[in-house]
Coordinates of C-alpha atoms in Angstrom, one line a residue:
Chain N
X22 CA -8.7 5.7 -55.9
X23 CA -10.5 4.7 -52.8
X24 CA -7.3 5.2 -51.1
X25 CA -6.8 8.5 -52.1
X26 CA -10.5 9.6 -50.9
X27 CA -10.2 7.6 -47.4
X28 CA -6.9 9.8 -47.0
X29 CA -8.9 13.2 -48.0
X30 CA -11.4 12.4 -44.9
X31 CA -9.3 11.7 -42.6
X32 CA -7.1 14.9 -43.3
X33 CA -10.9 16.8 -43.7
X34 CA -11.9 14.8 -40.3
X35 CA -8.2 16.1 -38.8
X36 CA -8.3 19.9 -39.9
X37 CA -12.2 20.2 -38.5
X38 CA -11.1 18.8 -35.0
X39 CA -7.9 20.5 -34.9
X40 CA -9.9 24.1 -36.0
X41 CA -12.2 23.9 -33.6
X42 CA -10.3 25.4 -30.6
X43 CA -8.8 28.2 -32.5
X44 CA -11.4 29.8 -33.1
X45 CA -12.3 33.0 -31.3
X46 CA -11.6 32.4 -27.5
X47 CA -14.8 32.1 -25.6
X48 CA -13.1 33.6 -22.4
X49 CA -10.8 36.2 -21.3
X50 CA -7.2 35.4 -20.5
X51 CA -5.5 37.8 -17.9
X52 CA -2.2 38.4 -16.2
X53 CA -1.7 37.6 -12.6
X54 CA 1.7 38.5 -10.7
X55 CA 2.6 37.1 -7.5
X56 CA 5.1 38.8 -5.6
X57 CA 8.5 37.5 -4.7
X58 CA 8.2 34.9 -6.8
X59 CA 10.0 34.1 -10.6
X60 CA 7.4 34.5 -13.0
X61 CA 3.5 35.4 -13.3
X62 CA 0.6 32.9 -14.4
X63 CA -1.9 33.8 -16.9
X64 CA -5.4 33.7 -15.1
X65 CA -8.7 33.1 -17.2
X66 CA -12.2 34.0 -16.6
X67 CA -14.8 31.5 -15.8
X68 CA -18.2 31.2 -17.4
X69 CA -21.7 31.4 -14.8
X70 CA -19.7 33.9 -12.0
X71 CA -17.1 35.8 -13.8
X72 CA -14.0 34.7 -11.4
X73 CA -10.5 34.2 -12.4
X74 CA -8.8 30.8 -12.0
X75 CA -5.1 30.5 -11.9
X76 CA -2.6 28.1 -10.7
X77 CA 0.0 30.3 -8.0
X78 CA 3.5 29.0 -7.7
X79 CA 3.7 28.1 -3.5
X80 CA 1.4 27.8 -1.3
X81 CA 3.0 30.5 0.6
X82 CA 2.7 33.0 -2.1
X83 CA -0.8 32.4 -3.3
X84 CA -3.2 35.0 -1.2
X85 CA -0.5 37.7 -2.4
X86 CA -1.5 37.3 -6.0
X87 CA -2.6 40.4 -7.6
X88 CA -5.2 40.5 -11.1
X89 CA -4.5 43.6 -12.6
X90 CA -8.2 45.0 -14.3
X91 CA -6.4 48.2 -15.7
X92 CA -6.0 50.6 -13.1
X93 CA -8.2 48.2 -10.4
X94 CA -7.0 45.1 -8.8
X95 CA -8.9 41.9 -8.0
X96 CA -9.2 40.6 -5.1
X97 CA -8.5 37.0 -4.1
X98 CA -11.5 35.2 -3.6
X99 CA -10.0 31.5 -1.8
X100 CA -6.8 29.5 -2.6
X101 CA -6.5 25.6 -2.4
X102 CA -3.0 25.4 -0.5
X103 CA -2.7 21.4 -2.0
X104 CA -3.3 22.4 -5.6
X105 CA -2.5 25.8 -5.5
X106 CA -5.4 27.1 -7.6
X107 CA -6.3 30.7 -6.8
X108 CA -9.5 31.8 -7.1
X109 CA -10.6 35.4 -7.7
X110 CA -13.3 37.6 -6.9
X111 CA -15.5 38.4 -10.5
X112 CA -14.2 40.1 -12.6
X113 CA -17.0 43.6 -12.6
X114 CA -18.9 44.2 -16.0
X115 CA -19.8 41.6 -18.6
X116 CA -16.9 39.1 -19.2
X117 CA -16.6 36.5 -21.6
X118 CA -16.2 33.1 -19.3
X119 CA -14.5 29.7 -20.8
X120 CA -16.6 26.8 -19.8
X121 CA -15.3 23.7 -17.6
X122 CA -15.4 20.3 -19.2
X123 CA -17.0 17.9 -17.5
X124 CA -13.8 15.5 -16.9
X125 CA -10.1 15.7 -18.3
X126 CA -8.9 13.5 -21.1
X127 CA -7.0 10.4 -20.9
X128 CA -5.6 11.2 -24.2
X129 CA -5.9 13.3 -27.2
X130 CA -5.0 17.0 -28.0
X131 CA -5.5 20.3 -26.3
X132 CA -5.5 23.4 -27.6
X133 CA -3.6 26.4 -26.1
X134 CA -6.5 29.6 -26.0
X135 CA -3.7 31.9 -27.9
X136 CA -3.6 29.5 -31.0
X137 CA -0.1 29.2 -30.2
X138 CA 0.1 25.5 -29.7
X139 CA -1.7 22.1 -28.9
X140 CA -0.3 19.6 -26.5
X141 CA -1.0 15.7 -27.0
X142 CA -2.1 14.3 -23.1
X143 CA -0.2 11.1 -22.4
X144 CA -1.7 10.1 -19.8
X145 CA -1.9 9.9 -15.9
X146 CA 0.9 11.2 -13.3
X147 CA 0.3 9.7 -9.7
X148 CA 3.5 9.9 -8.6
X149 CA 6.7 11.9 -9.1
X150 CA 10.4 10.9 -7.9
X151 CA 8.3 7.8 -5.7
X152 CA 6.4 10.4 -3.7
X153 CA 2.2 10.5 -4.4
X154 CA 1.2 13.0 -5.6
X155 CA -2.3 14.7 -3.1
X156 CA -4.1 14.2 -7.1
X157 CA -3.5 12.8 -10.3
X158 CA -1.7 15.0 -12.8
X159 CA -1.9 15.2 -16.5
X160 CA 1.2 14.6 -18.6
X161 CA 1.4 16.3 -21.6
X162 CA 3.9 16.4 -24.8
X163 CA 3.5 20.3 -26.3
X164 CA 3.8 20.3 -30.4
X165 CA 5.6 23.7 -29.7
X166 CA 6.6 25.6 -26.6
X167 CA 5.5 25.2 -23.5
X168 CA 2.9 26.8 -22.2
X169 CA 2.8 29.0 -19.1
X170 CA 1.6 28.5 -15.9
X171 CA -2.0 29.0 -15.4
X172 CA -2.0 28.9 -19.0
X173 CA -6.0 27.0 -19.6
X174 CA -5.8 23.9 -22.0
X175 CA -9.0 23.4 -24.2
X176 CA -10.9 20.1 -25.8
X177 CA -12.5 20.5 -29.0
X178 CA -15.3 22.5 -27.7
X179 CA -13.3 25.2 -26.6
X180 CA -14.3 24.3 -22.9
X181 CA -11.4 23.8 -20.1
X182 CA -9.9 20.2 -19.8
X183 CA -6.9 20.9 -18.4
X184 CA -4.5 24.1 -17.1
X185 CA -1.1 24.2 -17.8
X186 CA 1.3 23.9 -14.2
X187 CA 5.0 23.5 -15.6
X188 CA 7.0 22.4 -18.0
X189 CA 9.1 19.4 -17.3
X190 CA 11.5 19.7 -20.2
X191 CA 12.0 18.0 -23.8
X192 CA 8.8 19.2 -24.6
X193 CA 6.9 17.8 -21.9
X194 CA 4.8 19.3 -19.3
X195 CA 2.6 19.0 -16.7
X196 CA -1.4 20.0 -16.2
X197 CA -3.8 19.8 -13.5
X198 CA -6.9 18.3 -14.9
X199 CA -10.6 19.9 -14.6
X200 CA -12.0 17.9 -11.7
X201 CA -9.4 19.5 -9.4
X202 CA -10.4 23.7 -10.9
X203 CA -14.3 22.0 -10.8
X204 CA -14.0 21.2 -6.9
X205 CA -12.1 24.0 -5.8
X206 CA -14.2 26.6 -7.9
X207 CA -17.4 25.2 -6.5
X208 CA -16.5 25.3 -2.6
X209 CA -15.5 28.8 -3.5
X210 CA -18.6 29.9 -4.6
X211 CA -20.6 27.5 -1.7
X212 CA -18.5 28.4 1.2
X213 CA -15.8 31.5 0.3
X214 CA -13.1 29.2 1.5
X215 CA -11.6 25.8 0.5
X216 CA -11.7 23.0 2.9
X217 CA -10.7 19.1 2.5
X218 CA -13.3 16.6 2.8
X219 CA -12.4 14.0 6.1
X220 CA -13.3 10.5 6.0
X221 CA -11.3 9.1 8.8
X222 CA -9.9 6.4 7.3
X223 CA -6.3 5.2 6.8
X224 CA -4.6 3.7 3.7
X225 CA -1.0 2.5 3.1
X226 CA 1.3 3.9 0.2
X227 CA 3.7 1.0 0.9
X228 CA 0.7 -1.1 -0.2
X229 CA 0.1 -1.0 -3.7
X230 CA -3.6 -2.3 -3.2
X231 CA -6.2 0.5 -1.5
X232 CA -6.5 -1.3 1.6
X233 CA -8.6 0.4 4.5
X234 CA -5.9 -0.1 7.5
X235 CA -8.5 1.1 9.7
X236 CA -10.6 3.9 10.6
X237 CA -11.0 6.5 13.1
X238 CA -13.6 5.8 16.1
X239 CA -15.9 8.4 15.4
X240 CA -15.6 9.4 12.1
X241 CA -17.6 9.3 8.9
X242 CA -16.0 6.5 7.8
X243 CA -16.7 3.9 11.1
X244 CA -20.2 5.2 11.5
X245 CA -21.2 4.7 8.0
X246 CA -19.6 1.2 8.6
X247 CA -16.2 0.9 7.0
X248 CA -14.1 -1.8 8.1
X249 CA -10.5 -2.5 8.5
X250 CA -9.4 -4.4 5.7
X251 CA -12.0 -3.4 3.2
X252 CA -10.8 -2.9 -0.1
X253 CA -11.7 0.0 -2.2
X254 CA -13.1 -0.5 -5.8
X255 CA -14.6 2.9 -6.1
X256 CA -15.0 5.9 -4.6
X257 CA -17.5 8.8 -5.2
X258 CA -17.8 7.0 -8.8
X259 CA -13.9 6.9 -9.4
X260 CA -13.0 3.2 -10.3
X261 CA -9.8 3.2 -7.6
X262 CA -7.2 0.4 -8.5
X263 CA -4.5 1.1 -6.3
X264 CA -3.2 3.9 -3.6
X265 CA -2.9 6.9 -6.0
X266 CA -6.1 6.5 -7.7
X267 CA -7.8 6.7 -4.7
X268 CA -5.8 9.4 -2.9
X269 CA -7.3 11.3 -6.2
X270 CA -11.0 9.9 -4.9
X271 CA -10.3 11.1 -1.7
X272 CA -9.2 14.6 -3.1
X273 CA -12.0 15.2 -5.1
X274 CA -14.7 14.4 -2.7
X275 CA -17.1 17.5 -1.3
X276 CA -17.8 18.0 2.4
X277 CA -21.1 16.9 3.5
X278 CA -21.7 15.8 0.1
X279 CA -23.0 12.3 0.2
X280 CA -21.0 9.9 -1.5
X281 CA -21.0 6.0 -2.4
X282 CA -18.1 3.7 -2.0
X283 CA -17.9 0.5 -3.0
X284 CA -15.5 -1.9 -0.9
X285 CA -15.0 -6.0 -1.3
X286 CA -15.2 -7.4 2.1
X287 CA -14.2 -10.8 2.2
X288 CA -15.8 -13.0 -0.8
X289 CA -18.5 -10.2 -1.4
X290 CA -18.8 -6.4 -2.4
X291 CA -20.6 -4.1 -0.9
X292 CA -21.8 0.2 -1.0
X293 CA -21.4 2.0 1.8
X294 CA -22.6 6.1 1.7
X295 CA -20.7 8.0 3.8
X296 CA -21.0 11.4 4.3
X297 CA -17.3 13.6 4.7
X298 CA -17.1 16.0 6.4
X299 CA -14.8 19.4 6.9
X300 CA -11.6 19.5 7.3
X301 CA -8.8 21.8 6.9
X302 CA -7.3 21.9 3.5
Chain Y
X1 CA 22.9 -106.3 46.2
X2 CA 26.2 -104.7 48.7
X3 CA 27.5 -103.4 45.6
X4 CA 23.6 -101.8 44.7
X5 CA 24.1 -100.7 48.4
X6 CA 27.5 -99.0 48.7
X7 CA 27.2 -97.2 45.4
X8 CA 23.7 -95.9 46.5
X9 CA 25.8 -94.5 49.8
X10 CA 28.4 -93.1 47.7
X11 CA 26.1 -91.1 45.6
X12 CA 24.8 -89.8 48.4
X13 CA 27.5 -88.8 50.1
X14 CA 28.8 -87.0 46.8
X15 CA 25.1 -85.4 46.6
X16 CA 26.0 -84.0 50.5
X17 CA 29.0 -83.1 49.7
X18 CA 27.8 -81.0 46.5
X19 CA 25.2 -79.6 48.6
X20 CA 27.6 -78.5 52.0
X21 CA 30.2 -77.5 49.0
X22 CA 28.0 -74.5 47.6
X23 CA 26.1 -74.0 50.9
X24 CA 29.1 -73.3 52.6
X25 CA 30.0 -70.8 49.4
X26 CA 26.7 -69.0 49.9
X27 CA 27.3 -69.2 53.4
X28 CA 30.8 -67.7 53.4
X29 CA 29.3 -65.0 50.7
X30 CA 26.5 -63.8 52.8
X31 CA 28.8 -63.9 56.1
X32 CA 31.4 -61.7 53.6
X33 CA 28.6 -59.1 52.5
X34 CA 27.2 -58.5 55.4
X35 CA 30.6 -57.7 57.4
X36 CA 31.6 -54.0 57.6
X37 CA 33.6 -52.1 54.7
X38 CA 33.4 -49.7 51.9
X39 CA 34.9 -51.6 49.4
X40 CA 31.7 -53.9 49.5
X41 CA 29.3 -51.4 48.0
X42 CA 31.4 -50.8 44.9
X43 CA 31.7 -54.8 44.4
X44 CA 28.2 -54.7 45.0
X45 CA 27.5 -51.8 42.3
X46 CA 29.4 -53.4 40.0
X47 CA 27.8 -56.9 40.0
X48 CA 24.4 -55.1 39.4
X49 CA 25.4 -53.1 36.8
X50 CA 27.4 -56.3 35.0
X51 CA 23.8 -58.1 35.7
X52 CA 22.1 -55.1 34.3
X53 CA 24.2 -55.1 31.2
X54 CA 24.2 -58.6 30.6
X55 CA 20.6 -58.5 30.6
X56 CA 20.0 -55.6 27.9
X57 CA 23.0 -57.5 25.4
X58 CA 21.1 -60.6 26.4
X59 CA 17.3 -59.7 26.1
X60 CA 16.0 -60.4 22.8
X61 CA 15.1 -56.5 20.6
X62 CA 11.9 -55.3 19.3
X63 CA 11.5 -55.1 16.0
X64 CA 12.7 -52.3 14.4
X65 CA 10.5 -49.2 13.1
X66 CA 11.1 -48.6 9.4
X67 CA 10.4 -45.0 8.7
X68 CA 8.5 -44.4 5.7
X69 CA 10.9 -43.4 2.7
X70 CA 11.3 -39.3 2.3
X71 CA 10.2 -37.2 0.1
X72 CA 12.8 -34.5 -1.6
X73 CA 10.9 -30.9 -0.4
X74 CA 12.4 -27.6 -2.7
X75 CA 12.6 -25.0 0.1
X76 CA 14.2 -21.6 -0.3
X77 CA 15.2 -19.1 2.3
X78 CA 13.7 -15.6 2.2
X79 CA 15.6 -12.5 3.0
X80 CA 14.1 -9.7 4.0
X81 CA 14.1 -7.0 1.4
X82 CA 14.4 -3.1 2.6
X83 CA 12.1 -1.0 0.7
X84 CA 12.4 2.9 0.2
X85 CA 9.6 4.3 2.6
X86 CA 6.9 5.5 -0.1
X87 CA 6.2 9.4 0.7
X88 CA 2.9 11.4 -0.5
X89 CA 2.8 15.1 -0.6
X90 CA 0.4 17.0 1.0
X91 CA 0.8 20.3 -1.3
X92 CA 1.5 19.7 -4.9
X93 CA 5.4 20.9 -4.5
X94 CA 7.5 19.4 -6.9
X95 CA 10.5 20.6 -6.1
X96 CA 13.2 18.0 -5.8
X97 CA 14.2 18.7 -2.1
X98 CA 9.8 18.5 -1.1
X99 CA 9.5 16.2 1.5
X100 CA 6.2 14.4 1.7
X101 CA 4.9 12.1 4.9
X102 CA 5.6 8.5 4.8
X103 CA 3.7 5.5 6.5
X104 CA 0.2 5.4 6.9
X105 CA -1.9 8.3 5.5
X106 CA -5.4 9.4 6.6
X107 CA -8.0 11.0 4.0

């Protein structure tokens, strides 16, 4: 008996998480073509400014995207050539904007806006065929088909965790998480442009531990007082564990944004605020 | 007492005769040695090194060190592995033939 019951929650407790992001979407999802190359992305409206994120398929193509308003076109607001999100101009009139979650999932589901799907996230992708990846990814197994590019992936408040980049066959996929759309959308707003944020330092891929090689004379990171050999344990709040995690530290971090990280020198540890600053993206 | 007398003559005439005998020897050496020739050197080098020889056979040895008893040390030789250069994109292109820059990377 008690069996039966516990099994009646948890299928109750399943089919209230699993409703929750099909209900009516909270933003507007939109077409965007890009010229010369195979396929469009689907673009979605972002709560607070009314601008259009999607993810363009080359860097090379991404300031010819068009956002078709009806008889009107969009105008492209900034592009981030490394993660190729393309930001546009806000959308005129009231528009219904999806929300950003704080920070992506480790695991879970996600919930295509269209009803037409969830995907399960699997975890972390740092690298691809040996090569680092300039972030982390998100991998994803989709409980149907794929979805497409650009395509926003919601958590169970119906706010952005994640946005669809490409499918990598047998159901799987790939998905830039939030922090990446998060950074990008807010230098957009603060600057009209997307720039990198330059510490001056130099790391190692053929060394699995983040290892400070050494640092550039002048910049941030040798006046604030980072030292060749320092390891990183954190960076900008990011616990870093080895190259990739903190080539995704150094990604996310803001120019002229003061952040904290957290090295062991020798038998101690020690914070360090340094303060990036701009560099081309 | 003439026979205390003539055998205390004849042993010394036997000691003068002992003694002329090998002072005339050392005599004739020295008058030998020191008369011109080529030949003498070698004879010469060759009784010091005989003496020099018979000296080292002759002297008596040190002791012998004893060396402490070995230990048996595993040791291994290490090769030199060649590892695939580790590459990082700077655009997220995942295309297969994407190229990405190897070595040391600065954020």
């Amino acid at each position: 008996m008690s069996s039966v019951l516990i099994r009646c929650l948890t299928a109750l407790l399943a089919a209230l998480v699993l409703w929750a992001p099909g209900r009516a979407l909270a933003g507007d999802l939109l077409r965007v073509d890009f010229p010369g190359a195979h396929g469009g992305s689907i673009g979605f409206s972002v709560a607070g400014g009314g601008e259009v994120l999607t993810l363009g398929p080359a860097a090379a193509e991404l300031r010819k995207g068009v956002l078709r308003l009806g008889a009107e076109t969009a105008k492209v607001l900034a592009v981030d050539p490394v993660s190729r999100v393309v930001v546009f101009r806000g959308v005129p009139g009231p528009v219904r904007g999806f929300a950003l979650a704080e920070r992506s999932p480790s695991g879970g589901l996600l919930a295509l806006p269209s009803g037409g799907g969830r995907a399960r996230v699997e975890g972390p992708v740092e690298r691809i065929d040996g090569k680092y990846l300039p972030f982390t990814l998100l991998k994803l197994r989709y409980g149907g088909e794929s979805a497409v590019r650009g395509t926003p992936l919601l958590d169970a408040e119906g706010r952005v965790a994640a946005v669809a980049l490409q499918a990598s066959g047998g159901g799987a996929g790939l998905a830039v998480p939030v922090e990446v759309l998060a950074r990008t959308l807010g230098e957009a707003r603060r600057n009209g442009r997307v720039s990198r944020a330059r510490l001056g330092l130099s790391l190692d891929p053929s060394v699995p531990v983040p290892r400070v090689r050494r640092t550039l004379e002048g910049s941030p990171a040798a006046r604030a007082g980072l030292q060749a050999g320092d390891l990183l344990i954190e960076i900008g709040g990011l616990r870093v564990e080895d190259y990739g995690d903190a080539v995704n530290a150094f990604f996310l971090l803001r120019p002229g944004v003061a952040t904290v990280v957290r090295v062991r020198r020798g038998a101690g540890e020690r914070s360090i605020e340094v303060v990036p600053e701009r560099g081309e993206p | 007492m003439e026979d205390f007398l003539r055998e205390f003559h004849q042993r010394r005439r036997e000691e003068a005769m002992v003694e002329r005998g090998f002072a005339a020897w050392w005599k004739r050496l020295g008058e030998w040695m020191t008369a011109p020739g080529a030949a003498k050197w070698a004879y010469g080098a060759g009784a010091a090194y005989a003496a020099v020889m018979i000296a080292v056979v002759l002297l008596p040895r040190q002791q012998e060190v004893v060396s402490p008893p070995t230990q048996d040390v595993e040791f291994r030789t290490l090769t030199p592995v060649e590892t695939e250069p580790v590459q990082q994109l700077e655009q997220l292109d995942l295309r297969p033939e994407s190229e990405g820059k190897t070595g040391e990377q600065v954020f």
